[in-house]
């Protein structure tokens, strides 16, 4: 059962807009993140993702609109203690060990025990390297140390800005497994921004797609693809087949000789093609990839 009101949302944004002089970076964006979600915030570089995350956390004041975190504004300090976040490059002191980086943060925030530091180091698989200086850490290890820091206060919501950016394939895999487990094993709600389609497809249950500062789509990742089934058609002559398939449906030539048809049933279409003397070589249902849907949604925004 899905929550249907902003009152139940862990995080909600209402008509968020951010302008810098004459440039609009985020334009009327609304979204809702519900308890237990792994929520992907997907868009090309420069789409306004980082600016939005900063507004959600109260780091940037919106030009208009509002944000609610657990039903409260970001200015409520008690609410911020329920959130862990990594926005853009994490701040790590290179000449301190991983453990001492966490100790320093623990001293600043107060109420964090040495046992909790060991706990989060274990959680991100850094316990055996905890006493090495952070300057010798790989990029992936630094990212995991930053997540350990975000986990110190036992947050209910964690926000990650491009968490796999710059990682090698093994680091990406490790990070994705960690993010999934934060939700499934720790019961956290996770929001992550990304420009990587496969990341959202593999990690997130819900997502929003943003382009040029505007939300293009929001919902269940599985539903984004499920609602866009089409027919794959190869028939000769192609031009005649395309004209017939376009009557009462949406059809286009995806590549030479291959027609994608949306909004038609296979059997009636085949009957019409055969009656018109068109030779049907192949017809089969298929679902578009997330990449194709993303390009369609983002492309329509770019053309606007």
PDB file of C-alpha atoms in Angstrom:
ATOM      1  CA  UNK A   1       0.000   0.000   0.000  1.00  0.00           C
ATOM      2  CA  UNK A   2       1.397   3.342  -1.066  1.00  0.00           C
ATOM      3  CA  UNK A   3       1.105   6.536   0.935  1.00  0.00           C
ATOM      4  CA  UNK A   4      -0.988   9.096  -0.877  1.00  0.00           C
ATOM      5  CA  UNK A   5      -0.570  12.254   1.192  1.00  0.00           C
ATOM      6  CA  UNK A   6       2.382  14.518   1.844  1.00  0.00           C
ATOM      7  CA  UNK A   7       1.664  14.041   5.570  1.00  0.00           C
ATOM      8  CA  UNK A   8       3.007  10.450   5.272  1.00  0.00           C
ATOM      9  CA  UNK A   9       6.061  11.394   3.233  1.00  0.00           C
ATOM     10  CA  UNK A  10       9.547  11.363   4.702  1.00  0.00           C
ATOM     11  CA  UNK A  11      10.477  14.129   2.275  1.00  0.00           C
ATOM     12  CA  UNK A  12       8.227  16.304   0.142  1.00  0.00           C
ATOM     13  CA  UNK A  13       8.824  19.262  -2.149  1.00  0.00           C
ATOM     14  CA  UNK A  14       6.095  21.592  -3.350  1.00  0.00           C
ATOM     15  CA  UNK A  15       6.603  23.695  -6.494  1.00  0.00           C
ATOM     16  CA  UNK A  16      10.300  24.283  -5.763  1.00  0.00           C
ATOM     17  CA  UNK A  17      11.865  26.958  -7.957  1.00  0.00           C
ATOM     18  CA  UNK A  18      15.383  28.371  -7.885  1.00  0.00           C
ATOM     19  CA  UNK A  19      16.507  31.285 -10.030  1.00  0.00           C
ATOM     20  CA  UNK A  20      19.920  32.913 -10.231  1.00  0.00           C
ATOM     21  CA  UNK A  21      19.235  36.326 -11.769  1.00  0.00           C
ATOM     22  CA  UNK A  22      17.716  35.493 -15.153  1.00  0.00           C
ATOM     23  CA  UNK A  23      18.612  31.782 -15.128  1.00  0.00           C
ATOM     24  CA  UNK A  24      16.079  29.281 -13.788  1.00  0.00           C
ATOM     25  CA  UNK A  25      17.898  26.209 -12.440  1.00  0.00           C
ATOM     26  CA  UNK A  26      14.913  24.419 -10.884  1.00  0.00           C
ATOM     27  CA  UNK A  27      11.418  25.145 -12.168  1.00  0.00           C
ATOM     28  CA  UNK A  28       8.275  24.262 -10.175  1.00  0.00           C
ATOM     29  CA  UNK A  29       9.492  20.868  -9.000  1.00  0.00           C
ATOM     30  CA  UNK A  30       7.300  18.750  -6.699  1.00  0.00           C
ATOM     31  CA  UNK A  31       8.094  15.274  -5.398  1.00  0.00           C
ATOM     32  CA  UNK A  32       7.390  12.928  -2.490  1.00  0.00           C
ATOM     33  CA  UNK A  33       9.631  10.282  -0.934  1.00  0.00           C
ATOM     34  CA  UNK A  34       7.872   7.688   1.195  1.00  0.00           C
ATOM     35  CA  UNK A  35       9.163   5.568   4.097  1.00  0.00           C
ATOM     36  CA  UNK A  36      11.399   2.721   2.941  1.00  0.00           C
ATOM     37  CA  UNK A  37      11.895   4.075  -0.582  1.00  0.00           C
ATOM     38  CA  UNK A  38      15.164   3.889  -2.432  1.00  0.00           C
ATOM     39  CA  UNK A  39      14.334   6.937  -4.502  1.00  0.00           C
ATOM     40  CA  UNK A  40      16.351   7.853  -7.566  1.00  0.00           C
ATOM     41  CA  UNK A  41      16.658  11.435  -8.741  1.00  0.00           C
ATOM     42  CA  UNK A  42      17.692  10.927 -12.347  1.00  0.00           C
ATOM     43  CA  UNK A  43      18.772  13.477 -14.909  1.00  0.00           C
ATOM     44  CA  UNK A  44      21.620  14.560 -17.178  1.00  0.00           C
ATOM     45  CA  UNK A  45      24.470  16.649 -15.811  1.00  0.00           C
ATOM     46  CA  UNK A  46      23.313  20.229 -15.312  1.00  0.00           C
ATOM     47  CA  UNK A  47      19.655  19.257 -14.919  1.00  0.00           C
ATOM     48  CA  UNK A  48      19.382  20.839 -11.461  1.00  0.00           C
ATOM     49  CA  UNK A  49      19.791  17.729  -9.294  1.00  0.00           C
ATOM     50  CA  UNK A  50      22.436  19.042  -6.872  1.00  0.00           C
ATOM     51  CA  UNK A  51      20.660  22.385  -6.482  1.00  0.00           C
ATOM     52  CA  UNK A  52      17.448  20.534  -5.647  1.00  0.00           C
ATOM     53  CA  UNK A  53      19.180  18.369  -3.040  1.00  0.00           C
ATOM     54  CA  UNK A  54      20.662  21.482  -1.447  1.00  0.00           C
ATOM     55  CA  UNK A  55      17.216  23.061  -1.238  1.00  0.00           C
ATOM     56  CA  UNK A  56      15.799  19.867   0.273  1.00  0.00           C
ATOM     57  CA  UNK A  57      18.437  20.043   3.012  1.00  0.00           C
ATOM     58  CA  UNK A  58      18.028  23.758   3.653  1.00  0.00           C
ATOM     59  CA  UNK A  59      21.500  24.571   2.310  1.00  0.00           C
ATOM     60  CA  UNK A  60      20.074  26.745  -0.491  1.00  0.00           C
ATOM     61  CA  UNK A  61      17.001  28.939  -0.101  1.00  0.00           C
ATOM     62  CA  UNK A  62      14.434  28.369  -2.865  1.00  0.00           C
ATOM     63  CA  UNK A  63      13.171  31.347  -4.826  1.00  0.00           C
ATOM     64  CA  UNK A  64       9.681  29.952  -4.266  1.00  0.00           C
ATOM     65  CA  UNK A  65       8.046  26.758  -3.068  1.00  0.00           C
ATOM     66  CA  UNK A  66       8.638  24.811   0.113  1.00  0.00           C
ATOM     67  CA  UNK A  67      10.174  21.621   1.514  1.00  0.00           C
ATOM     68  CA  UNK A  68       8.955  19.313   4.270  1.00  0.00           C
ATOM     69  CA  UNK A  69      11.185  16.778   6.043  1.00  0.00           C
ATOM     70  CA  UNK A  70       9.138  14.430   8.201  1.00  0.00           C
ATOM     71  CA  UNK A  71       6.392  17.050   7.946  1.00  0.00           C
ATOM     72  CA  UNK A  72       8.636  19.872   9.202  1.00  0.00           C
ATOM     73  CA  UNK A  73      10.680  22.611   7.452  1.00  0.00           C
ATOM     74  CA  UNK A  74      14.449  22.081   6.955  1.00  0.00           C
ATOM     75  CA  UNK A  75      15.095  24.925   9.410  1.00  0.00           C
ATOM     76  CA  UNK A  76      13.969  22.632  12.245  1.00  0.00           C
ATOM     77  CA  UNK A  77      17.230  21.382  13.790  1.00  0.00           C
ATOM     78  CA  UNK A  78      15.508  18.381  15.365  1.00  0.00           C
ATOM     79  CA  UNK A  79      14.469  17.228  11.895  1.00  0.00           C
ATOM     80  CA  UNK A  80      17.988  17.571  10.483  1.00  0.00           C
ATOM     81  CA  UNK A  81      19.275  15.203  13.168  1.00  0.00           C
ATOM     82  CA  UNK A  82      17.148  12.491  11.551  1.00  0.00           C
ATOM     83  CA  UNK A  83      18.967  12.912   8.224  1.00  0.00           C
ATOM     84  CA  UNK A  84      22.397  11.938   6.928  1.00  0.00           C
ATOM     85  CA  UNK A  85      23.629  13.456   3.672  1.00  0.00           C
ATOM     86  CA  UNK A  86      26.518  13.582   1.225  1.00  0.00           C
ATOM     87  CA  UNK A  87      26.110  16.407  -1.274  1.00  0.00           C
ATOM     88  CA  UNK A  88      28.819  16.735  -3.935  1.00  0.00           C
ATOM     89  CA  UNK A  89      32.402  15.945  -2.802  1.00  0.00           C
ATOM     90  CA  UNK A  90      32.625  14.694   0.806  1.00  0.00           C
ATOM     91  CA  UNK A  91      34.917  16.641   3.167  1.00  0.00           C
ATOM     92  CA  UNK A  92      37.629  14.296   4.447  1.00  0.00           C
ATOM     93  CA  UNK A  93      40.839  15.278   6.214  1.00  0.00           C
ATOM     94  CA  UNK A  94      43.544  13.372   4.294  1.00  0.00           C
ATOM     95  CA  UNK A  95      46.153  13.247   7.075  1.00  0.00           C
ATOM     96  CA  UNK A  96      43.734  11.856   9.639  1.00  0.00           C
ATOM     97  CA  UNK A  97      42.886   8.180   9.722  1.00  0.00           C
ATOM     98  CA  UNK A  98      39.418   7.085   8.732  1.00  0.00           C
ATOM     99  CA  UNK A  99      38.632   6.447  12.383  1.00  0.00           C
ATOM    100  CA  UNK A 100      39.921   9.873  13.464  1.00  0.00           C
ATOM    101  CA  UNK A 101      37.860  11.568  10.759  1.00  0.00           C
ATOM    102  CA  UNK A 102      34.794   9.965  12.320  1.00  0.00           C
ATOM    103  CA  UNK A 103      35.951  10.762  15.864  1.00  0.00           C
ATOM    104  CA  UNK A 104      36.252  14.436  14.965  1.00  0.00           C
ATOM    105  CA  UNK A 105      32.724  14.477  13.564  1.00  0.00           C
ATOM    106  CA  UNK A 106      31.474  12.586  16.603  1.00  0.00           C
ATOM    107  CA  UNK A 107      33.020  15.184  18.925  1.00  0.00           C
ATOM    108  CA  UNK A 108      31.379  18.004  16.981  1.00  0.00           C
ATOM    109  CA  UNK A 109      27.915  16.462  17.004  1.00  0.00           C
ATOM    110  CA  UNK A 110      28.082  14.928  20.473  1.00  0.00           C
ATOM    111  CA  UNK A 111      26.398  11.803  21.755  1.00  0.00           C
ATOM    112  CA  UNK A 112      28.283   9.411  19.431  1.00  0.00           C
ATOM    113  CA  UNK A 113      30.185   6.623  21.179  1.00  0.00           C
ATOM    114  CA  UNK A 114      33.387   4.836  20.143  1.00  0.00           C
ATOM    115  CA  UNK A 115      31.286   1.703  19.729  1.00  0.00           C
ATOM    116  CA  UNK A 116      29.078   3.516  17.207  1.00  0.00           C
ATOM    117  CA  UNK A 117      32.176   4.553  15.231  1.00  0.00           C
ATOM    118  CA  UNK A 118      33.274   0.909  15.051  1.00  0.00           C
ATOM    119  CA  UNK A 119      29.743  -0.054  14.073  1.00  0.00           C
ATOM    120  CA  UNK A 120      29.580   2.282  11.071  1.00  0.00           C
ATOM    121  CA  UNK A 121      33.113   1.325   9.984  1.00  0.00           C
ATOM    122  CA  UNK A 122      31.953  -2.290   9.936  1.00  0.00           C
ATOM    123  CA  UNK A 123      28.801  -1.273   8.090  1.00  0.00           C
ATOM    124  CA  UNK A 124      30.762   0.205   5.177  1.00  0.00           C
ATOM    125  CA  UNK A 125      33.483  -2.500   5.235  1.00  0.00           C
ATOM    126  CA  UNK A 126      36.312  -0.187   6.367  1.00  0.00           C
ATOM    127  CA  UNK A 127      37.093  -1.631   9.808  1.00  0.00           C
ATOM    128  CA  UNK A 128      40.355  -3.249   8.643  1.00  0.00           C
ATOM    129  CA  UNK A 129      41.563   0.050   7.092  1.00  0.00           C
ATOM    130  CA  UNK A 130      40.177   2.374   9.765  1.00  0.00           C
ATOM    131  CA  UNK A 131      43.588   3.390  11.148  1.00  0.00           C
ATOM    132  CA  UNK A 132      45.188   4.139   7.767  1.00  0.00           C
ATOM    133  CA  UNK A 133      45.447   7.821   6.793  1.00  0.00           C
ATOM    134  CA  UNK A 134      42.582   8.807   4.514  1.00  0.00           C
ATOM    135  CA  UNK A 135      45.052  10.103   1.915  1.00  0.00           C
ATOM    136  CA  UNK A 136      45.874   6.495   0.934  1.00  0.00           C
ATOM    137  CA  UNK A 137      42.217   5.545   0.490  1.00  0.00           C
ATOM    138  CA  UNK A 138      40.859   4.876  -2.975  1.00  0.00           C
ATOM    139  CA  UNK A 139      38.015   7.063  -4.215  1.00  0.00           C
ATOM    140  CA  UNK A 140      35.554   4.293  -3.404  1.00  0.00           C
ATOM    141  CA  UNK A 141      36.887   3.976   0.158  1.00  0.00           C
ATOM    142  CA  UNK A 142      36.535   7.735   0.646  1.00  0.00           C
ATOM    143  CA  UNK A 143      32.943   7.553  -0.547  1.00  0.00           C
ATOM    144  CA  UNK A 144      32.246   4.727   1.901  1.00  0.00           C
ATOM    145  CA  UNK A 145      33.902   6.706   4.714  1.00  0.00           C
ATOM    146  CA  UNK A 146      31.597   9.618   3.891  1.00  0.00           C
ATOM    147  CA  UNK A 147      28.596   7.293   4.136  1.00  0.00           C
ATOM    148  CA  UNK A 148      29.916   6.050   7.494  1.00  0.00           C
ATOM    149  CA  UNK A 149      30.009   9.686   8.645  1.00  0.00           C
ATOM    150  CA  UNK A 150      26.430  10.210   7.460  1.00  0.00           C
ATOM    151  CA  UNK A 151      25.346   7.110   9.401  1.00  0.00           C
ATOM    152  CA  UNK A 152      26.910   8.199  12.717  1.00  0.00           C
ATOM    153  CA  UNK A 153      23.785   9.867  14.183  1.00  0.00           C
ATOM    154  CA  UNK A 154      21.547   6.876  13.256  1.00  0.00           C
ATOM    155  CA  UNK A 155      19.516   8.736  10.615  1.00  0.00           C
ATOM    156  CA  UNK A 156      16.167   7.613   9.255  1.00  0.00           C
ATOM    157  CA  UNK A 157      16.773   9.249   5.854  1.00  0.00           C
ATOM    158  CA  UNK A 158      20.048   9.383   3.933  1.00  0.00           C
ATOM    159  CA  UNK A 159      20.598  11.593   0.867  1.00  0.00           C
ATOM    160  CA  UNK A 160      23.451  10.798  -1.535  1.00  0.00           C
ATOM    161  CA  UNK A 161      24.507  13.013  -4.448  1.00  0.00           C
ATOM    162  CA  UNK A 162      25.971  10.927  -7.319  1.00  0.00           C
ATOM    163  CA  UNK A 163      27.401   8.276  -4.922  1.00  0.00           C
ATOM    164  CA  UNK A 164      29.066   6.197  -7.662  1.00  0.00           C
ATOM    165  CA  UNK A 165      30.548   9.118  -9.605  1.00  0.00           C
ATOM    166  CA  UNK A 166      34.201   8.447 -10.469  1.00  0.00           C
ATOM    167  CA  UNK A 167      34.251   4.889  -9.110  1.00  0.00           C
ATOM    168  CA  UNK A 168      35.710   1.918 -10.964  1.00  0.00           C
ATOM    169  CA  UNK A 169      33.388  -1.014 -11.840  1.00  0.00           C
ATOM    170  CA  UNK A 170      34.147  -2.903  -8.617  1.00  0.00           C
ATOM    171  CA  UNK A 171      33.637   0.257  -6.555  1.00  0.00           C
ATOM    172  CA  UNK A 172      30.311   0.893  -8.290  1.00  0.00           C
ATOM    173  CA  UNK A 173      29.151  -2.633  -7.531  1.00  0.00           C
ATOM    174  CA  UNK A 174      30.184  -2.348  -3.869  1.00  0.00           C
ATOM    175  CA  UNK A 175      28.443   1.019  -3.509  1.00  0.00           C
ATOM    176  CA  UNK A 176      25.200  -0.232  -5.084  1.00  0.00           C
ATOM    177  CA  UNK A 177      25.137  -3.254  -2.782  1.00  0.00           C
ATOM    178  CA  UNK A 178      25.694  -0.964   0.205  1.00  0.00           C
ATOM    179  CA  UNK A 179      22.889   1.399  -0.837  1.00  0.00           C
ATOM    180  CA  UNK A 180      20.428  -1.473  -1.303  1.00  0.00           C
ATOM    181  CA  UNK A 181      21.344  -2.922   2.079  1.00  0.00           C
ATOM    182  CA  UNK A 182      20.850   0.426   3.842  1.00  0.00           C
ATOM    183  CA  UNK A 183      17.177   0.130   2.915  1.00  0.00           C
ATOM    184  CA  UNK A 184      16.642  -3.624   3.222  1.00  0.00           C
ATOM    185  CA  UNK A 185      18.824  -4.336   6.279  1.00  0.00           C
ATOM    186  CA  UNK A 186      18.890  -1.009   8.151  1.00  0.00           C
ATOM    187  CA  UNK A 187      15.379   0.161   7.310  1.00  0.00           C
ATOM    188  CA  UNK A 188      16.558   3.546   6.024  1.00  0.00           C
ATOM    189  CA  UNK A 189      14.868   5.655   3.395  1.00  0.00           C
ATOM    190  CA  UNK A 190      17.432   6.508   0.703  1.00  0.00           C
ATOM    191  CA  UNK A 191      17.421   9.334  -1.845  1.00  0.00           C
ATOM    192  CA  UNK A 192      20.177   9.298  -4.438  1.00  0.00           C
ATOM    193  CA  UNK A 193      20.827  11.482  -7.438  1.00  0.00           C
ATOM    194  CA  UNK A 194      22.407   9.989 -10.529  1.00  0.00           C
ATOM    195  CA  UNK A 195      22.884  10.497 -14.242  1.00  0.00           C
ATOM    196  CA  UNK A 196      23.381   6.722 -14.668  1.00  0.00           C
ATOM    197  CA  UNK A 197      20.288   4.924 -15.926  1.00  0.00           C
ATOM    198  CA  UNK A 198      21.468   1.466 -14.908  1.00  0.00           C
ATOM    199  CA  UNK A 199      22.034   2.663 -11.354  1.00  0.00           C
ATOM    200  CA  UNK A 200      18.432   3.743 -10.915  1.00  0.00           C
ATOM    201  CA  UNK A 201      17.136   0.614 -12.665  1.00  0.00           C
ATOM    202  CA  UNK A 202      19.179  -1.719 -10.430  1.00  0.00           C
ATOM    203  CA  UNK A 203      18.955   0.084  -7.083  1.00  0.00           C
ATOM    204  CA  UNK A 204      15.776   2.176  -6.867  1.00  0.00           C
ATOM    205  CA  UNK A 205      12.133   1.228  -6.466  1.00  0.00           C
ATOM    206  CA  UNK A 206      10.883   4.760  -7.199  1.00  0.00           C
ATOM    207  CA  UNK A 207      12.361   7.653  -9.148  1.00  0.00           C
ATOM    208  CA  UNK A 208      11.871  11.070 -10.666  1.00  0.00           C
ATOM    209  CA  UNK A 209      13.352  12.138 -13.984  1.00  0.00           C
ATOM    210  CA  UNK A 210      14.412  15.775 -14.237  1.00  0.00           C
ATOM    211  CA  UNK A 211      15.559  17.740 -17.280  1.00  0.00           C
ATOM    212  CA  UNK A 212      16.296  21.455 -17.527  1.00  0.00           C
ATOM    213  CA  UNK A 213      15.106  21.901 -13.955  1.00  0.00           C
ATOM    214  CA  UNK A 214      11.666  20.399 -14.586  1.00  0.00           C
ATOM    215  CA  UNK A 215      10.290  17.067 -13.475  1.00  0.00           C
ATOM    216  CA  UNK A 216       9.427  14.938 -16.482  1.00  0.00           C
ATOM    217  CA  UNK A 217       8.162  11.862 -14.639  1.00  0.00           C
ATOM    218  CA  UNK A 218       7.831  10.386 -11.129  1.00  0.00           C
ATOM    219  CA  UNK A 219       6.708   6.964  -9.951  1.00  0.00           C
ATOM    220  CA  UNK A 220       7.585   3.285  -9.679  1.00  0.00           C
ATOM    221  CA  UNK A 221      10.592   2.406 -11.840  1.00  0.00           C
ATOM    222  CA  UNK A 222       8.944  -0.869 -12.903  1.00  0.00           C
ATOM    223  CA  UNK A 223       5.771   0.987 -13.921  1.00  0.00           C
ATOM    224  CA  UNK A 224       7.742   3.380 -16.128  1.00  0.00           C
ATOM    225  CA  UNK A 225       8.689   0.467 -18.354  1.00  0.00           C
ATOM    226  CA  UNK A 226       5.560  -1.671 -17.905  1.00  0.00           C
ATOM    227  CA  UNK A 227       3.302   1.067 -19.204  1.00  0.00           C
ATOM    228  CA  UNK A 228       5.233   1.416 -22.458  1.00  0.00           C
ATOM    229  CA  UNK A 229       4.992  -2.001 -24.119  1.00  0.00           C
ATOM    230  CA  UNK A 230       5.113  -1.948 -27.891  1.00  0.00           C
ATOM    231  CA  UNK A 231       5.175  -4.231 -30.907  1.00  0.00           C
ATOM    232  CA  UNK A 232       8.343  -4.978 -32.820  1.00  0.00           C
ATOM    233  CA  UNK A 233       7.462  -5.268 -36.501  1.00  0.00           C
ATOM    234  CA  UNK A 234       9.464  -6.240 -39.574  1.00  0.00           C
ATOM    235  CA  UNK A 235       7.423  -6.233 -42.757  1.00  0.00           C
ATOM    236  CA  UNK A 236       7.848  -5.538 -46.489  1.00  0.00           C
ATOM    237  CA  UNK A 237       7.503  -3.084 -48.022  1.00  0.00           C
ATOM    238  CA  UNK A 238       8.475  -1.122 -44.942  1.00  0.00           C
ATOM    239  CA  UNK A 239       6.907   2.144 -46.086  1.00  0.00           C
ATOM    240  CA  UNK A 240       3.515   0.505 -46.663  1.00  0.00           C
ATOM    241  CA  UNK A 241       3.713  -1.343 -43.336  1.00  0.00           C
ATOM    242  CA  UNK A 242       4.553   1.895 -41.523  1.00  0.00           C
ATOM    243  CA  UNK A 243       1.572   3.692 -43.053  1.00  0.00           C
ATOM    244  CA  UNK A 244      -0.840   0.915 -42.052  1.00  0.00           C
ATOM    245  CA  UNK A 245       0.589   0.571 -38.538  1.00  0.00           C
ATOM    246  CA  UNK A 246       0.291   4.342 -38.056  1.00  0.00           C
ATOM    247  CA  UNK A 247      -3.465   4.232 -38.683  1.00  0.00           C
ATOM    248  CA  UNK A 248      -4.962   4.295 -35.175  1.00  0.00           C
ATOM    249  CA  UNK A 249      -1.650   3.780 -33.382  1.00  0.00           C
ATOM    250  CA  UNK A 250       1.771   5.371 -32.959  1.00  0.00           C
ATOM    251  CA  UNK A 251       4.421   3.866 -35.218  1.00  0.00           C
ATOM    252  CA  UNK A 252       7.938   4.841 -36.209  1.00  0.00           C
ATOM    253  CA  UNK A 253      10.867   3.279 -38.019  1.00  0.00           C
ATOM    254  CA  UNK A 254      13.385   2.693 -35.208  1.00  0.00           C
ATOM    255  CA  UNK A 255      16.064   1.496 -37.618  1.00  0.00           C
ATOM    256  CA  UNK A 256      16.042   0.433 -41.278  1.00  0.00           C
ATOM    257  CA  UNK A 257      13.400  -2.269 -41.632  1.00  0.00           C
ATOM    258  CA  UNK A 258      12.331  -2.235 -37.950  1.00  0.00           C
ATOM    259  CA  UNK A 259       9.076  -0.548 -36.907  1.00  0.00           C
ATOM    260  CA  UNK A 260       8.043   0.101 -33.294  1.00  0.00           C
ATOM    261  CA  UNK A 261       4.264   0.261 -32.816  1.00  0.00           C
ATOM    262  CA  UNK A 262       2.570   1.561 -29.653  1.00  0.00           C
ATOM    263  CA  UNK A 263      -1.172   1.274 -29.083  1.00  0.00           C
ATOM    264  CA  UNK A 264      -1.982  -1.663 -31.374  1.00  0.00           C
ATOM    265  CA  UNK A 265      -2.748  -5.366 -30.866  1.00  0.00           C
ATOM    266  CA  UNK A 266      -0.680  -7.875 -32.838  1.00  0.00           C
ATOM    267  CA  UNK A 267      -3.419 -10.051 -34.378  1.00  0.00           C
ATOM    268  CA  UNK A 268      -5.613  -7.265 -35.837  1.00  0.00           C
ATOM    269  CA  UNK A 269      -2.529  -5.456 -37.133  1.00  0.00           C
ATOM    270  CA  UNK A 270      -1.228  -8.578 -38.873  1.00  0.00           C
ATOM    271  CA  UNK A 271      -4.650  -9.120 -40.448  1.00  0.00           C
ATOM    272  CA  UNK A 272      -4.667  -5.571 -41.818  1.00  0.00           C
ATOM    273  CA  UNK A 273      -1.119  -5.882 -43.140  1.00  0.00           C
ATOM    274  CA  UNK A 274      -1.784  -9.192 -44.881  1.00  0.00           C
ATOM    275  CA  UNK A 275      -5.036  -7.882 -46.373  1.00  0.00           C
ATOM    276  CA  UNK A 276      -3.045  -4.983 -47.835  1.00  0.00           C
ATOM    277  CA  UNK A 277      -0.524  -7.340 -49.418  1.00  0.00           C
ATOM    278  CA  UNK A 278       2.263  -6.599 -46.926  1.00  0.00           C
ATOM    279  CA  UNK A 279       4.576  -9.511 -46.103  1.00  0.00           C
ATOM    280  CA  UNK A 280       5.092  -9.809 -42.332  1.00  0.00           C
ATOM    281  CA  UNK A 281       8.512 -11.213 -41.384  1.00  0.00           C
ATOM    282  CA  UNK A 282       8.321 -10.641 -37.626  1.00  0.00           C
ATOM    283  CA  UNK A 283       5.933  -9.242 -35.045  1.00  0.00           C
ATOM    284  CA  UNK A 284       6.479  -9.559 -31.311  1.00  0.00           C
ATOM    285  CA  UNK A 285       5.756  -7.622 -28.115  1.00  0.00           C
ATOM    286  CA  UNK A 286       8.678  -5.978 -26.332  1.00  0.00           C
ATOM    287  CA  UNK A 287       9.371  -3.415 -23.629  1.00  0.00           C
ATOM    288  CA  UNK A 288      11.659  -0.441 -24.250  1.00  0.00           C
ATOM    289  CA  UNK A 289      14.799  -0.099 -22.177  1.00  0.00           C
ATOM    290  CA  UNK A 290      15.018   2.518 -19.444  1.00  0.00           C
ATOM    291  CA  UNK A 291      17.579   4.285 -21.623  1.00  0.00           C
ATOM    292  CA  UNK A 292      15.077   4.644 -24.471  1.00  0.00           C
ATOM    293  CA  UNK A 293      12.397   5.994 -22.142  1.00  0.00           C
ATOM    294  CA  UNK A 294      14.895   8.372 -20.533  1.00  0.00           C
ATOM    295  CA  UNK A 295      16.012   9.723 -23.917  1.00  0.00           C
ATOM    296  CA  UNK A 296      12.371  10.167 -24.921  1.00  0.00           C
ATOM    297  CA  UNK A 297      11.490  12.098 -21.747  1.00  0.00           C
ATOM    298  CA  UNK A 298      14.657  14.183 -21.607  1.00  0.00           C
ATOM    299  CA  UNK A 299      14.623  14.767 -25.353  1.00  0.00           C
ATOM    300  CA  UNK A 300      11.106  16.178 -25.192  1.00  0.00           C
ATOM    301  CA  UNK A 301      12.250  18.577 -22.468  1.00  0.00           C
ATOM    302  CA  UNK A 302      15.268  19.680 -24.481  1.00  0.00           C
ATOM    303  CA  UNK A 303      13.041  20.358 -27.483  1.00  0.00           C
ATOM    304  CA  UNK A 304      10.596  22.420 -25.417  1.00  0.00           C
TER     305      UNK A 304
END
